[in-house]
PDB file of C-alpha atoms in Angstrom:
ATOM      1  CA  MET N   1    -138.001-190.796-105.382  1.00  0.00           C
ATOM      2  CA  ALA N   2    -137.220-191.785-101.806  1.00  0.00           C
ATOM      3  CA  ALA N   3    -134.392-193.951-103.089  1.00  0.00           C
ATOM      4  CA  SER N   4    -132.651-190.902-104.557  1.00  0.00           C
ATOM      5  CA  LEU N   5    -132.333-189.170-101.164  1.00  0.00           C
ATOM      6  CA  PRO N   6    -129.062-189.991 -99.402  1.00  0.00           C
ATOM      7  CA  GLN N   7    -129.378-191.476 -95.928  1.00  0.00           C
ATOM      8  CA  LYS N   8    -127.278-190.219 -93.039  1.00  0.00           C
ATOM      9  CA  PRO N   9    -125.121-192.909 -91.448  1.00  0.00           C
ATOM     10  CA  GLY N  10    -126.786-194.589 -88.477  1.00  0.00           C
ATOM     11  CA  MET N  11    -130.277-193.431 -89.490  1.00  0.00           C
ATOM     12  CA  ALA N  12    -131.085-195.883 -92.213  1.00  0.00           C
ATOM     13  CA  GLY N  13    -133.321-198.080 -90.044  1.00  0.00           C
ATOM     14  CA  MET N  14    -135.126-195.248 -88.259  1.00  0.00           C
ATOM     15  CA  PRO N  15    -138.556-194.118 -89.373  1.00  0.00           C
ATOM     16  CA  PRO N  16    -138.753-190.483 -90.439  1.00  0.00           C
ATOM     17  CA  GLN N  17    -140.691-189.514 -87.274  1.00  0.00           C
ATOM     18  CA  GLN N  18    -137.872-190.716 -84.993  1.00  0.00           C
ATOM     19  CA  GLN N  19    -134.993-189.273 -86.971  1.00  0.00           C
ATOM     20  CA  PRO N  20    -133.560-186.167 -85.318  1.00  0.00           C
ATOM     21  CA  HIS N  21    -134.375-182.905 -86.989  1.00  0.00           C
ATOM     22  CA  LEU N  22    -131.137-181.673 -88.427  1.00  0.00           C
ATOM     23  CA  ALA N  23    -130.456-177.991 -88.778  1.00  0.00           C
ATOM     24  CA  PRO N  24    -128.652-176.760 -91.833  1.00  0.00           C
ATOM     25  CA  PRO N  25    -124.906-177.194 -91.469  1.00  0.00           C
ATOM     26  CA  GLY N  26    -123.338-174.257 -89.722  1.00  0.00           C
ATOM     27  CA  ALA N  27    -126.588-173.010 -88.154  1.00  0.00           C
ATOM     28  CA  ALA N  28    -125.817-174.268 -84.659  1.00  0.00           C
ATOM     29  CA  SER N  29    -122.075-173.789 -84.973  1.00  0.00           C
ATOM     30  CA  ALA N  30    -122.492-170.254 -86.303  1.00  0.00           C
ATOM     31  CA  ALA N  31    -124.369-169.257 -83.153  1.00  0.00           C
ATOM     32  CA  GLY N  32    -121.842-171.126 -81.027  1.00  0.00           C
ATOM     33  CA  GLN N  33    -124.524-173.225 -79.357  1.00  0.00           C
ATOM     34  CA  GLN N  34    -124.962-176.940 -79.087  1.00  0.00           C
ATOM     35  CA  PRO N  35    -128.325-178.494 -79.900  1.00  0.00           C
ATOM     36  CA  VAL N  36    -130.599-178.495 -76.852  1.00  0.00           C
ATOM     37  CA  PRO N  37    -132.490-181.714 -76.022  1.00  0.00           C
ATOM     38  CA  PRO N  38    -136.260-181.416 -75.803  1.00  0.00           C
ATOM     39  CA  GLN N  39    -137.637-180.338 -72.414  1.00  0.00           C
ATOM     40  CA  GLY N  40    -139.638-183.587 -72.027  1.00  0.00           C
ATOM     41  CA  ALA N  41    -136.411-185.627 -72.050  1.00  0.00           C
ATOM     42  CA  LEU N  42    -135.087-183.728 -69.030  1.00  0.00           C
ATOM     43  CA  ARG N  43    -138.228-184.420 -67.026  1.00  0.00           C
ATOM     44  CA  GLU N  44    -138.119-188.182 -67.630  1.00  0.00           C
ATOM     45  CA  ILE N  45    -134.855-188.812 -65.788  1.00  0.00           C
ATOM     46  CA  SER N  46    -135.337-191.655 -63.359  1.00  0.00           C
ATOM     47  CA  PRO N  47    -134.383-191.478 -59.671  1.00  0.00           C
ATOM     48  CA  VAL N  48    -132.032-194.406 -60.257  1.00  0.00           C
ATOM     49  CA  PHE N  49    -130.109-192.374 -62.828  1.00  0.00           C
ATOM     50  CA  LEU N  50    -129.986-189.428 -60.421  1.00  0.00           C
ATOM     51  CA  CYS N  51    -128.651-191.723 -57.685  1.00  0.00           C
ATOM     52  CA  ARG N  52    -125.959-192.985 -60.040  1.00  0.00           C
ATOM     53  CA  ILE N  53    -124.955-189.385 -60.797  1.00  0.00           C
ATOM     54  CA  GLY N  54    -124.980-188.717 -57.047  1.00  0.00           C
ATOM     55  CA  GLN N  55    -122.715-191.701 -56.455  1.00  0.00           C
ATOM     56  CA  GLU N  56    -120.264-190.405 -59.058  1.00  0.00           C
ATOM     57  CA  THR N  57    -120.446-186.967 -57.430  1.00  0.00           C
ATOM     58  CA  VAL N  58    -119.597-188.461 -54.037  1.00  0.00           C
ATOM     59  CA  GLN N  59    -116.643-190.266 -55.621  1.00  0.00           C
ATOM     60  CA  ASP N  60    -115.497-186.947 -57.124  1.00  0.00           C
ATOM     61  CA  ILE N  61    -115.830-185.295 -53.693  1.00  0.00           C
ATOM     62  CA  VAL N  62    -113.697-188.004 -52.092  1.00  0.00           C
ATOM     63  CA  THR N  63    -111.090-187.709 -54.861  1.00  0.00           C
ATOM     64  CA  ARG N  64    -110.914-183.921 -54.516  1.00  0.00           C
ATOM     65  CA  THR N  65    -110.626-184.205 -50.746  1.00  0.00           C
ATOM     66  CA  MET N  66    -107.784-186.705 -51.073  1.00  0.00           C
ATOM     67  CA  GLU N  67    -106.001-184.346 -53.482  1.00  0.00           C
ATOM     68  CA  ILE N  68    -106.390-181.499 -50.979  1.00  0.00           C
ATOM     69  CA  PHE N  69    -104.843-183.651 -48.259  1.00  0.00           C
ATOM     70  CA  GLN N  70    -101.979-184.643 -50.575  1.00  0.00           C
ATOM     71  CA  ILE N  71    -101.254-180.993 -51.359  1.00  0.00           C
ATOM     72  CA  THR N  72    -101.307-180.028 -47.703  1.00  0.00           C
ATOM     73  CA  ARG N  73     -99.127-183.018 -46.757  1.00  0.00           C
ATOM     74  CA  ALA N  74     -96.554-181.993 -49.374  1.00  0.00           C
ATOM     75  CA  THR N  75     -96.511-178.415 -48.108  1.00  0.00           C
ATOM     76  CA  GLN N  76     -93.558-177.729 -45.844  1.00  0.00           C
ATOM     77  CA  LEU N  77     -94.316-175.730 -42.717  1.00  0.00           C
ATOM     78  CA  PRO N  78     -92.416-172.459 -42.360  1.00  0.00           C
ATOM     79  CA  ASN N  79     -89.495-173.287 -40.089  1.00  0.00           C
ATOM     80  CA  GLY N  80     -87.284-170.305 -40.744  1.00  0.00           C
ATOM     81  CA  VAL N  81     -86.120-171.566 -44.122  1.00  0.00           C
ATOM     82  CA  THR N  82     -87.225-169.373 -46.998  1.00  0.00           C
ATOM     83  CA  GLN N  83     -88.772-171.272 -49.849  1.00  0.00           C
ATOM     84  CA  SER N  84     -89.810-170.130 -53.272  1.00  0.00           C
ATOM     85  CA  GLN N  85     -92.759-167.732 -53.073  1.00  0.00           C
ATOM     86  CA  ALA N  86     -93.914-168.933 -56.497  1.00  0.00           C
ATOM     87  CA  MET N  87     -94.144-172.510 -55.212  1.00  0.00           C
ATOM     88  CA  TYR N  88     -96.307-171.423 -52.292  1.00  0.00           C
ATOM     89  CA  GLN N  89     -98.518-169.350 -54.564  1.00  0.00           C
ATOM     90  CA  ASP N  90     -98.899-172.298 -56.935  1.00  0.00           C
ATOM     91  CA  ARG N  91     -99.939-174.636 -54.123  1.00  0.00           C
ATOM     92  CA  PHE N  92    -102.256-172.008 -52.682  1.00  0.00           C
ATOM     93  CA  GLY N  93    -103.884-171.576 -56.094  1.00  0.00           C
ATOM     94  CA  LYS N  94    -104.336-175.346 -56.435  1.00  0.00           C
ATOM     95  CA  LEU N  95    -105.893-175.522 -52.973  1.00  0.00           C
ATOM     96  CA  GLN N  96    -108.256-172.664 -53.773  1.00  0.00           C
ATOM     97  CA  GLU N  97    -109.310-174.336 -57.033  1.00  0.00           C
ATOM     98  CA  HIS N  98    -109.900-177.695 -55.321  1.00  0.00           C
ATOM     99  CA  LEU N  99    -111.933-176.038 -52.577  1.00  0.00           C
ATOM    100  CA  ARG N 100    -114.013-174.161 -55.156  1.00  0.00           C
ATOM    101  CA  GLN N 101    -114.640-177.391 -57.070  1.00  0.00           C
ATOM    102  CA  LEU N 102    -115.501-179.144 -53.811  1.00  0.00           C
ATOM    103  CA  ALA N 103    -118.096-176.496 -52.981  1.00  0.00           C
ATOM    104  CA  LEU N 104    -119.618-176.900 -56.448  1.00  0.00           C
ATOM    105  CA  LEU N 105    -119.733-180.685 -56.073  1.00  0.00           C
ATOM    106  CA  PHE N 106    -121.486-180.386 -52.716  1.00  0.00           C
ATOM    107  CA  ARG N 107    -124.060-178.025 -54.255  1.00  0.00           C
ATOM    108  CA  LYS N 108    -124.596-180.482 -57.112  1.00  0.00           C
ATOM    109  CA  LEU N 109    -125.020-183.331 -54.626  1.00  0.00           C
ATOM    110  CA  ARG N 110    -127.560-181.310 -52.645  1.00  0.00           C
ATOM    111  CA  LEU N 111    -129.559-180.564 -55.803  1.00  0.00           C
ATOM    112  CA  LEU N 112    -129.510-184.235 -56.785  1.00  0.00           C
ATOM    113  CA  TYR N 113    -130.677-185.231 -53.315  1.00  0.00           C
ATOM    114  CA  GLU N 114    -133.530-182.723 -53.346  1.00  0.00           C
ATOM    115  CA  ARG N 115    -134.599-183.850 -56.818  1.00  0.00           C
ATOM    116  CA  CYS N 116    -134.571-187.534 -55.756  1.00  0.00           C
ATOM    117  CA  VAL N 117    -136.615-186.749 -52.651  1.00  0.00           C
ATOM    118  CA  GLU N 118    -139.058-184.790 -54.793  1.00  0.00           C
ATOM    119  CA  MET N 119    -139.396-187.607 -57.332  1.00  0.00           C
ATOM    120  CA  THR N 120    -139.783-190.360 -54.735  1.00  0.00           C
ATOM    121  CA  SER N 121    -141.850-188.547 -52.128  1.00  0.00           C
ATOM    122  CA  ASP N 122    -144.791-190.881 -52.716  1.00  0.00           C
ATOM    123  CA  LEU N 123    -142.571-193.940 -52.121  1.00  0.00           C
ATOM    124  CA  GLN N 124    -141.064-192.813 -48.834  1.00  0.00           C
ATOM    125  CA  GLU N 125    -142.493-193.754 -45.492  1.00  0.00           C
ATOM    126  CA  GLY N 126    -142.228-191.670 -42.365  1.00  0.00           C
ATOM    127  CA  PRO N 127    -139.807-192.758 -39.680  1.00  0.00           C
ATOM    128  CA  ALA N 128    -142.652-193.729 -37.364  1.00  0.00           C
ATOM    129  CA  GLU N 129    -143.840-196.235 -39.937  1.00  0.00           C
ATOM    130  CA  ILE N 130    -140.419-197.775 -40.396  1.00  0.00           C
ATOM    131  CA  LEU N 131    -139.549-198.367 -36.746  1.00  0.00           C
ATOM    132  CA  PRO N 132    -141.526-201.184 -35.185  1.00  0.00           C
ATOM    133  CA  TYR N 133    -143.411-200.669 -31.955  1.00  0.00           C
ATOM    134  CA  VAL N 134    -143.047-196.888 -31.885  1.00  0.00           C
ATOM    135  CA  GLY N 135    -145.949-195.471 -29.962  1.00  0.00           C
ATOM    136  CA  GLU N 136    -147.461-198.896 -29.448  1.00  0.00           C
ATOM    137  CA  GLU N 137    -147.293-201.165 -26.495  1.00  0.00           C
ATOM    138  CA  LEU N 138    -145.877-204.596 -26.984  1.00  0.00           C
ATOM    139  CA  LEU N 139    -148.470-207.261 -27.149  1.00  0.00           C
ATOM    140  CA  SER N 140    -147.807-210.082 -24.790  1.00  0.00           C
ATOM    141  CA  VAL N 141    -146.937-213.219 -26.673  1.00  0.00           C
ATOM    142  CA  LYS N 142    -148.057-216.481 -25.216  1.00  0.00           C
ATOM    143  CA  VAL N 143    -145.359-219.068 -25.206  1.00  0.00           C
ATOM    144  CA  GLU N 144    -146.316-222.668 -25.007  1.00  0.00           C
ATOM    145  CA  PRO N 145    -144.556-224.608 -22.286  1.00  0.00           C
ATOM    146  CA  CYS N 146    -141.730-226.654 -23.715  1.00  0.00           C
ATOM    147  CA  SER N 147    -141.131-230.260 -23.041  1.00  0.00           C
ATOM    148  CA  PRO N 148    -138.570-231.089 -20.340  1.00  0.00           C
ATOM    149  CA  ALA N 149    -136.188-232.475 -22.971  1.00  0.00           C
ATOM    150  CA  VAL N 150    -136.201-229.149 -24.855  1.00  0.00           C
ATOM    151  CA  ASN N 151    -135.631-227.218 -21.619  1.00  0.00           C
ATOM    152  CA  GLN N 152    -132.750-229.522 -20.698  1.00  0.00           C
ATOM    153  CA  GLU N 153    -131.170-229.117 -24.145  1.00  0.00           C
ATOM    154  CA  ARG N 154    -131.534-225.325 -23.897  1.00  0.00           C
ATOM    155  CA  LYS N 155    -129.773-225.324 -20.527  1.00  0.00           C
ATOM    156  CA  GLU N 156    -126.953-227.459 -21.912  1.00  0.00           C
ATOM    157  CA  VAL N 157    -126.484-225.159 -24.906  1.00  0.00           C
ATOM    158  CA  LEU N 158    -126.473-222.080 -22.649  1.00  0.00           C
ATOM    159  CA  GLU N 159    -123.884-223.695 -20.398  1.00  0.00           C
ATOM    160  CA  LYS N 160    -121.675-224.531 -23.409  1.00  0.00           C
ATOM    161  CA  VAL N 161    -121.979-220.932 -24.625  1.00  0.00           C
ATOM    162  CA  ARG N 162    -120.998-219.616 -21.183  1.00  0.00           C
ATOM    163  CA  GLN N 163    -117.973-221.930 -21.129  1.00  0.00           C
ATOM    164  CA  LYS N 164    -116.881-220.875 -24.620  1.00  0.00           C
ATOM    165  CA  ASN N 165    -117.292-217.214 -23.674  1.00  0.00           C
ATOM    166  CA  GLN N 166    -115.150-217.756 -20.598  1.00  0.00           C
ATOM    167  CA  GLU N 167    -112.467-219.508 -22.671  1.00  0.00           C
ATOM    168  CA  MET N 168    -112.493-216.659 -25.193  1.00  0.00           C
ATOM    169  CA  LYS N 169    -112.155-214.110 -22.390  1.00  0.00           C
ATOM    170  CA  VAL N 170    -109.135-215.955 -20.998  1.00  0.00           C
ATOM    171  CA  LEU N 171    -107.566-216.118 -24.485  1.00  0.00           C
ATOM    172  CA  MET N 172    -108.162-212.410 -25.075  1.00  0.00           C
ATOM    173  CA  ASP N 173    -106.547-211.567 -21.734  1.00  0.00           C
ATOM    174  CA  GLN N 174    -103.532-213.745 -22.617  1.00  0.00           C
ATOM    175  CA  MET N 175    -103.237-212.096 -26.050  1.00  0.00           C
ATOM    176  CA  ARG N 176    -103.494-208.633 -24.490  1.00  0.00           C
ATOM    177  CA  ASN N 177    -100.713-209.466 -22.017  1.00  0.00           C
ATOM    178  CA  LEU N 178     -98.570-210.949 -24.792  1.00  0.00           C
ATOM    179  CA  LEU N 179     -98.980-207.849 -26.954  1.00  0.00           C
ATOM    180  CA  TRP N 180     -98.179-205.676 -23.963  1.00  0.00           C
ATOM    181  CA  ASP N 181     -94.959-207.618 -23.370  1.00  0.00           C
ATOM    182  CA  VAL N 182     -93.975-207.487 -27.049  1.00  0.00           C
ATOM    183  CA  ASN N 183     -94.553-203.736 -27.192  1.00  0.00           C
ATOM    184  CA  ALA N 184     -92.561-203.257 -23.998  1.00  0.00           C
ATOM    185  CA  MET N 185     -89.639-205.257 -25.439  1.00  0.00           C
ATOM    186  CA  LEU N 186     -89.751-203.282 -28.693  1.00  0.00           C
ATOM    187  CA  THR N 187     -89.634-199.963 -26.872  1.00  0.00           C
ATOM    188  CA  LEU N 188     -86.722-201.140 -24.719  1.00  0.00           C
ATOM    189  CA  ARG N 189     -84.883-202.305 -27.838  1.00  0.00           C
ATOM    190  CA  LYS N 190     -84.963-198.855 -29.383  1.00  0.00           C
TER     191      LYS N 190
END
C-alpha cells in the first residue's frame, strides 16, 4: 500500500518523521503567506552564522557608502549654471534612499552584535582578565649571570644593530633630500 503512494521529488530517502509537513496546494498561497520555519530553528542559530551575517552587513554598508560618495562626486555644485531640476531631484531621491538603507543596515548590525554578545556572554572575559599585569605588581625575575662570552656576543650584536640603524638613518635622509629635489624640479618645470 505504501508503494502506491507517489513520492515527492527529493524526499524519497527521508523517513516520514523528517519529511516536511505539506499544506494542501493553494493554502499558503491563498493567504499570501510563506511557510514559517519552526520557532526552535530560529533559536539554534550559531554565533558564527550571526558573525557571517554581520560581515556581509558590513560589506553592504561599505558598498552603500561608496555609492553615496559616487553620487555626491558626480553632482555638480551650483555655479550659476542652471541644470535640470529633475536630475537634481533624481539624485536627491537616490541619496535619500541610500541613507535610509544605510540606517537600516546599521540597525541590523547593532541587533546582530547584541545577539552575539548575548549568546557568547559566558565565553567572554573582562578586560582586566585579558590585559596582563593590570592591578598587579610585577614580580622580580631573577636572571642568572651570563658567561663572559655571551655578554661579549651581546655587545657585538648591539653594536652592529646601532651601526645598521645609523646607516639606515643616513639613507633615509639622503632619500628625503632626493625626493625634495625631485619635487622642487617638477614644480619648477610646470
